[in-house]
Amino acid sequence: MKIGIIGAGNIGGNLTRRLTALGHDVSVANSRGPHTLTALAEETGATPVPVEEAARGAEIVVVTIPLKRVPELPSGVLDGAAEGVAVIDTGNYYPQQRDGRIAGIEDEGLTESRWTEGHLGHPVVKAFNGTYAQDILDRHRPAGAPDRMALPVAGDDEAAKAKVRALIDELGFDTVDAGGIDDSWRQQPDTPVYGLREGVDGVTKALAEASPERPAGFRG
Ligand SMILES: NC(=O)c1ccc[n+]([C@@H]2O[C@H](COP(=O)([O-])OP(=O)(O)OC[C@H]3O[C@@H](n4cnc5c(N)ncnc54)[C@H](OP(=O)(O)O)[C@@H]3O)[C@@H](O)[C@H]2O)c1
């Protein structure tokens, strides 16, 4: 499958490693340009591209950059993607450590991913946001393994969500349907499921136990 990855850091880099290992055709972009991605390209066989070209022809695009930098993405960044493209958003809002105060999230009460959708002009599927980057490399397991982890996946577009859940299964993780994007506060930072290394039952229980109130440490 043709997959575009926007962001080549902890998460984008490790998704590039695993998805190329699984035989996918991966294009990867960062903010500084493809010439800065030669080491990752040599290691993985992924194609480094300018961010404007990352989505070209892709059936799945992963947006995995710090939240505060989402507004920097060029308008139309998803133009040229394959019809029905599923856009994965791995983002988290860290107002105090990284992102600064974002009014749409704090004042309008948007979930992080709803805010990101507004900038992208395209629905997203929220996934991997509570997954340690290293776990993508180290904790994948075959289907049915007793210690296989599950990841929560939220999104409004059921077809896109199904496509993302199938890819995550291929990557070696179970998934739990975490509802739509307006429900995705259940998997935001500091919720019970965030960083949880458990299977389907544990993730389902943790999602149910989340509080909609944004914790003080995650307010700007
Ligand atoms: N680290 C984790 O374990 C983890 C786990 C789950 C979710 N997350 C979330 O996933 C997101 C990415 O986290 P990360 O740790 O992978 O970030 P990171 O290591 O800081 O890497 C960020 C990447 O985004 C790129 N980038 C920044 N602005 C860009 C732009 N305007 N256009 C294109 N690329 C741009 C950077 O490129 P340059 O270096 O060229 O600027 C870099 O490759 C964050 O929202 C984070 O909270 C992280």
CSV table of C-alpha atoms and ligand atoms in Angstrom, one decimal:
chain,number,residue,atom,x,y,z
A,1,MET,CA,0.0,0.0,0.0
A,2,LYS,CA,1.2,3.5,-0.7
A,3,ILE,CA,1.6,5.4,2.6
A,4,GLY,CA,2.6,9.0,3.3
A,5,ILE,CA,4.2,9.9,6.6
A,6,ILE,CA,4.4,13.6,7.6
A,7,GLY,CA,6.9,13.9,10.4
A,8,ALA,CA,10.0,11.7,10.8
A,9,GLY,CA,10.6,11.9,14.5
A,10,ASN,CA,10.1,9.3,17.2
A,11,ILE,CA,6.7,8.1,15.9
A,12,GLY,CA,7.1,8.9,12.2
A,13,GLY,CA,10.6,7.3,12.1
A,14,ASN,CA,9.5,4.1,13.7
A,15,LEU,CA,6.3,3.8,11.6
A,16,THR,CA,8.5,4.3,8.6
A,17,ARG,CA,10.8,1.4,9.8
A,18,ARG,CA,7.9,-1.0,10.5
A,19,LEU,CA,5.8,-0.2,7.4
A,20,THR,CA,8.7,-0.6,5.0
A,21,ALA,CA,9.6,-3.8,6.7
A,22,LEU,CA,6.1,-5.0,6.0
A,23,GLY,CA,6.6,-4.2,2.3
A,24,HIS,CA,4.6,-0.9,2.1
A,25,ASP,CA,5.6,1.9,-0.3
A,26,VAL,CA,6.4,4.7,2.2
A,27,SER,CA,7.0,8.3,1.4
A,28,VAL,CA,8.3,10.4,4.4
A,29,ALA,CA,8.6,14.1,5.0
A,30,ASN,CA,9.8,16.5,7.7
A,31,SER,CA,10.0,20.2,7.9
A,32,ARG,CA,13.6,20.6,6.7
A,33,GLY,CA,13.4,18.8,3.5
A,34,PRO,CA,14.2,15.4,2.0
A,35,HIS,CA,18.0,16.0,2.0
A,36,THR,CA,17.8,15.7,5.8
A,37,LEU,CA,16.2,12.2,5.6
A,38,THR,CA,18.9,10.3,3.7
A,39,ALA,CA,19.9,8.2,6.7
A,40,LEU,CA,16.3,7.1,7.3
A,41,ALA,CA,15.8,6.4,3.6
A,42,GLU,CA,19.0,4.3,3.4
A,43,GLU,CA,18.0,2.4,6.5
A,44,THR,CA,14.4,1.7,5.4
A,45,GLY,CA,14.0,2.1,1.6
A,46,ALA,CA,11.4,4.8,2.2
A,47,THR,CA,11.3,7.7,-0.2
A,48,PRO,CA,12.1,11.1,1.3
A,49,VAL,CA,9.9,13.8,-0.2
A,50,PRO,CA,9.0,17.4,0.4
A,51,VAL,CA,6.0,17.7,2.7
A,52,GLU,CA,3.8,18.9,-0.3
A,53,GLU,CA,4.4,15.5,-2.0
A,54,ALA,CA,4.0,13.2,1.0
A,55,ALA,CA,0.3,12.5,0.4
A,56,ARG,CA,0.6,12.0,-3.3
A,57,GLY,CA,-1.3,8.8,-4.3
A,58,ALA,CA,-1.4,7.6,-0.7
A,59,GLU,CA,-4.2,5.4,0.7
A,60,ILE,CA,-3.1,6.2,4.2
A,61,VAL,CA,-1.4,9.4,5.4
A,62,VAL,CA,0.0,9.7,8.9
A,63,VAL,CA,0.4,13.2,10.4
A,64,THR,CA,2.8,12.9,13.2
A,65,ILE,CA,4.2,16.3,14.1
A,66,PRO,CA,4.0,18.4,17.2
A,67,LEU,CA,0.5,19.9,17.5
A,68,LYS,CA,1.7,23.5,17.5
A,69,ARG,CA,3.2,23.0,14.1
A,70,VAL,CA,0.1,21.6,12.4
A,71,PRO,CA,-1.0,25.1,11.3
A,72,GLU,CA,2.4,25.4,9.4
A,73,LEU,CA,1.5,22.6,7.1
A,74,PRO,CA,0.9,23.9,3.5
A,75,SER,CA,-2.7,24.3,2.6
A,76,GLY,CA,-3.8,21.4,0.4
A,77,VAL,CA,-1.2,19.2,1.9
A,78,LEU,CA,-3.6,16.2,1.4
A,79,ASP,CA,-4.4,17.1,-2.2
A,80,GLY,CA,-3.4,14.3,-4.5
A,81,ALA,CA,-4.0,11.6,-2.0
A,82,ALA,CA,-5.9,8.5,-3.3
A,83,GLU,CA,-9.6,8.7,-3.1
A,84,GLY,CA,-10.9,7.7,0.3
A,85,VAL,CA,-7.6,8.3,1.9
A,86,ALA,CA,-7.5,7.6,5.7
A,87,VAL,CA,-5.5,10.3,7.6
A,88,ILE,CA,-4.0,9.1,10.9
A,89,ASP,CA,-3.5,11.8,13.5
A,90,THR,CA,-1.0,10.8,16.3
A,91,GLY,CA,-1.1,14.2,17.9
A,92,ASN,CA,-1.2,15.2,21.6
A,93,TYR,CA,-1.6,18.6,23.2
A,94,TYR,CA,1.2,19.5,25.6
A,95,PRO,CA,0.5,23.1,26.3
A,96,GLN,CA,3.0,23.5,29.2
A,97,GLN,CA,5.9,21.6,27.8
A,98,ARG,CA,5.7,22.1,24.1
A,99,ASP,CA,2.7,23.5,22.3
A,100,GLY,CA,1.7,26.7,24.1
A,101,ARG,CA,-1.9,27.6,24.6
A,102,ILE,CA,-4.2,26.6,21.8
A,103,ALA,CA,-7.5,28.6,22.0
A,104,GLY,CA,-9.6,26.2,19.9
A,105,ILE,CA,-8.9,23.4,22.3
A,106,GLU,CA,-9.0,25.4,25.6
A,107,ASP,CA,-11.8,27.9,24.9
A,108,GLU,CA,-14.0,26.1,22.3
A,109,GLY,CA,-13.5,22.7,24.0
A,110,LEU,CA,-12.5,20.9,20.8
A,111,THR,CA,-10.7,17.6,21.1
A,112,GLU,CA,-7.1,17.8,19.9
A,113,SER,CA,-8.0,15.8,16.8
A,114,ARG,CA,-11.0,17.9,15.9
A,115,TRP,CA,-8.8,21.0,16.1
A,116,THR,CA,-6.2,19.3,13.8
A,117,GLU,CA,-9.0,18.3,11.3
A,118,GLY,CA,-9.9,22.0,11.0
A,119,HIS,CA,-6.3,22.8,9.9
A,120,LEU,CA,-6.0,19.8,7.6
A,121,GLY,CA,-9.5,20.3,6.0
A,122,HIS,CA,-10.0,16.5,6.2
A,123,PRO,CA,-11.3,14.1,8.7
A,124,VAL,CA,-8.8,12.2,10.8
A,125,VAL,CA,-8.5,8.9,12.6
A,126,LYS,CA,-6.8,9.3,16.0
A,127,ALA,CA,-4.4,6.4,16.6
A,128,PHE,CA,-0.9,5.8,18.2
A,129,ASN,CA,-1.2,9.0,20.3
A,130,GLY,CA,-0.8,7.1,23.5
A,131,THR,CA,1.7,4.6,22.2
A,132,TYR,CA,5.4,4.8,23.2
A,133,ALA,CA,7.3,5.2,20.0
A,134,GLN,CA,9.7,2.4,21.0
A,135,ASP,CA,6.8,0.0,21.4
A,136,ILE,CA,6.0,0.3,17.7
A,137,LEU,CA,9.4,-1.5,17.1
A,138,ASP,CA,9.5,-3.7,20.2
A,139,ARG,CA,6.0,-4.8,21.2
A,140,HIS,CA,4.3,-5.9,18.0
A,141,ARG,CA,3.0,-9.5,18.3
A,142,PRO,CA,1.2,-11.9,16.0
A,143,ALA,CA,-2.6,-12.0,16.2
A,144,GLY,CA,-3.7,-14.1,19.1
A,145,ALA,CA,-0.5,-13.7,21.2
A,146,PRO,CA,-1.4,-13.6,24.8
A,147,ASP,CA,0.6,-10.4,25.4
A,148,ARG,CA,-0.5,-8.6,22.3
A,149,MET,CA,-1.2,-4.9,23.1
A,150,ALA,CA,-4.4,-3.1,22.0
A,151,LEU,CA,-4.5,0.5,20.8
A,152,PRO,CA,-7.6,2.8,20.9
A,153,VAL,CA,-8.7,4.1,17.5
A,154,ALA,CA,-11.2,7.0,17.2
A,155,GLY,CA,-12.7,8.5,14.0
A,156,ASP,CA,-16.0,9.5,12.4
A,157,ASP,CA,-15.4,7.9,9.0
A,158,GLU,CA,-16.1,4.3,9.5
A,159,ALA,CA,-14.4,3.2,6.3
A,160,ALA,CA,-11.2,5.1,7.1
A,161,LYS,CA,-11.3,3.8,10.7
A,162,ALA,CA,-11.6,0.2,9.4
A,163,LYS,CA,-8.6,0.7,7.1
A,164,VAL,CA,-6.5,2.1,9.9
A,165,ARG,CA,-7.5,-0.7,12.3
A,166,ALA,CA,-6.5,-3.3,9.6
A,167,LEU,CA,-3.1,-1.6,9.2
A,168,ILE,CA,-2.5,-1.6,13.0
A,169,ASP,CA,-3.4,-5.3,13.1
A,170,GLU,CA,-0.8,-5.8,10.4
A,171,LEU,CA,1.7,-3.8,12.5
A,172,GLY,CA,1.1,-6.3,15.3
A,173,PHE,CA,-1.4,-4.7,17.6
A,174,ASP,CA,-5.1,-5.3,18.4
A,175,THR,CA,-7.4,-2.3,18.3
A,176,VAL,CA,-10.4,-1.0,20.3
A,177,ASP,CA,-13.0,1.2,18.6
A,178,ALA,CA,-12.9,4.4,20.8
A,179,GLY,CA,-15.8,6.1,19.0
A,180,GLY,CA,-15.8,9.3,17.0
A,181,ILE,CA,-13.5,12.3,17.2
A,182,ASP,CA,-15.8,14.1,19.7
A,183,ASP,CA,-15.2,11.0,22.0
A,184,SER,CA,-11.4,11.1,21.5
A,185,TRP,CA,-10.8,13.0,24.8
A,186,ARG,CA,-11.0,9.5,26.2
A,187,GLN,CA,-7.5,8.8,24.8
A,188,GLN,CA,-5.9,12.2,25.2
A,189,PRO,CA,-2.8,12.7,27.5
A,190,ASP,CA,-3.2,11.8,31.2
A,191,THR,CA,-6.3,9.5,30.6
A,192,PRO,CA,-6.2,5.9,31.9
A,193,VAL,CA,-5.6,4.5,28.5
A,194,TYR,CA,-2.7,6.9,27.6
A,195,GLY,CA,0.5,4.9,27.6
A,196,LEU,CA,-1.4,1.8,28.7
A,197,ARG,CA,0.2,-1.5,27.7
A,198,GLU,CA,-2.7,-3.9,27.9
A,199,GLY,CA,-4.9,-5.9,25.6
A,200,VAL,CA,-8.5,-5.3,24.4
A,201,ASP,CA,-10.2,-5.8,27.8
A,202,GLY,CA,-7.8,-3.4,29.6
A,203,VAL,CA,-8.0,-0.8,26.9
A,204,THR,CA,-11.8,-1.0,26.8
A,205,LYS,CA,-12.0,-0.6,30.6
A,206,ALA,CA,-9.6,2.3,30.6
A,207,LEU,CA,-11.5,4.2,27.9
A,208,ALA,CA,-14.7,3.8,29.9
A,209,GLU,CA,-13.0,5.2,33.0
A,210,ALA,CA,-11.8,8.4,31.4
A,211,SER,CA,-12.9,11.8,32.7
A,212,PRO,CA,-13.9,14.5,30.2
A,213,GLU,CA,-12.3,17.2,32.4
A,214,ARG,CA,-8.9,18.3,31.1
A,215,PRO,CA,-6.3,17.8,33.8
A,216,ALA,CA,-4.6,20.9,35.2
A,217,GLY,CA,-1.2,19.7,33.9
A,218,PHE,CA,-2.6,19.7,30.4
A,219,ARG,CA,-4.1,23.2,30.4
A,220,GLY,CA,-2.4,26.2,28.9
B,1,LIG,N1,7.3,10.4,21.1
B,1,LIG,C1,6.3,9.5,21.4
B,1,LIG,O1,6.6,8.4,22.0
B,1,LIG,C2,4.9,9.9,21.0
B,1,LIG,C3,3.9,8.9,21.3
B,1,LIG,C4,2.6,9.1,20.8
B,1,LIG,C5,2.3,10.3,20.2
B,1,LIG,N2,3.2,11.2,20.1
B,1,LIG,C6,2.7,12.5,19.4
B,1,LIG,O2,3.0,12.4,18.0
B,1,LIG,C7,3.4,13.7,17.5
B,1,LIG,C8,4.8,13.5,17.0
B,1,LIG,O3,5.6,13.2,18.1
B,1,LIG,P1,7.2,12.7,17.9
B,1,LIG,O4,7.7,12.4,19.3
B,1,LIG,O5,7.3,11.7,16.8
B,1,LIG,O6,7.8,14.1,17.4
B,1,LIG,P2,9.3,14.5,17.1
B,1,LIG,O7,10.2,13.4,17.5
B,1,LIG,O8,9.5,15.8,17.8
B,1,LIG,O9,9.3,14.7,15.6
B,1,LIG,C9,8.5,15.7,14.9
B,1,LIG,C10,8.7,15.5,13.4
B,1,LIG,O10,7.7,16.4,12.9
B,1,LIG,C11,8.4,17.1,11.8
B,1,LIG,N3,7.7,18.4,11.6
B,1,LIG,C12,7.5,19.4,12.4
B,1,LIG,N4,6.9,20.4,11.8
B,1,LIG,C13,6.7,20.0,10.5
B,1,LIG,C14,6.1,20.6,9.4
B,1,LIG,N5,5.6,21.9,9.5
B,1,LIG,N6,6.1,19.9,8.2
B,1,LIG,C15,6.6,18.7,8.2
B,1,LIG,N7,7.2,18.1,9.2
B,1,LIG,C16,7.2,18.7,10.4
B,1,LIG,C17,9.8,17.3,12.3
B,1,LIG,O11,10.7,17.6,11.2
B,1,LIG,P3,12.0,18.5,11.5
B,1,LIG,O12,12.8,17.7,12.4
B,1,LIG,O13,12.5,18.6,10.1
B,1,LIG,O14,11.5,19.8,12.0
B,1,LIG,C18,10.1,15.9,12.9
B,1,LIG,O15,10.4,15.0,11.9
B,1,LIG,C19,3.3,14.6,18.7
B,1,LIG,O16,2.0,15.3,18.7
B,1,LIG,C20,3.4,13.7,19.9
B,1,LIG,O17,2.8,14.3,21.1
B,1,LIG,C21,4.5,11.0,20.4
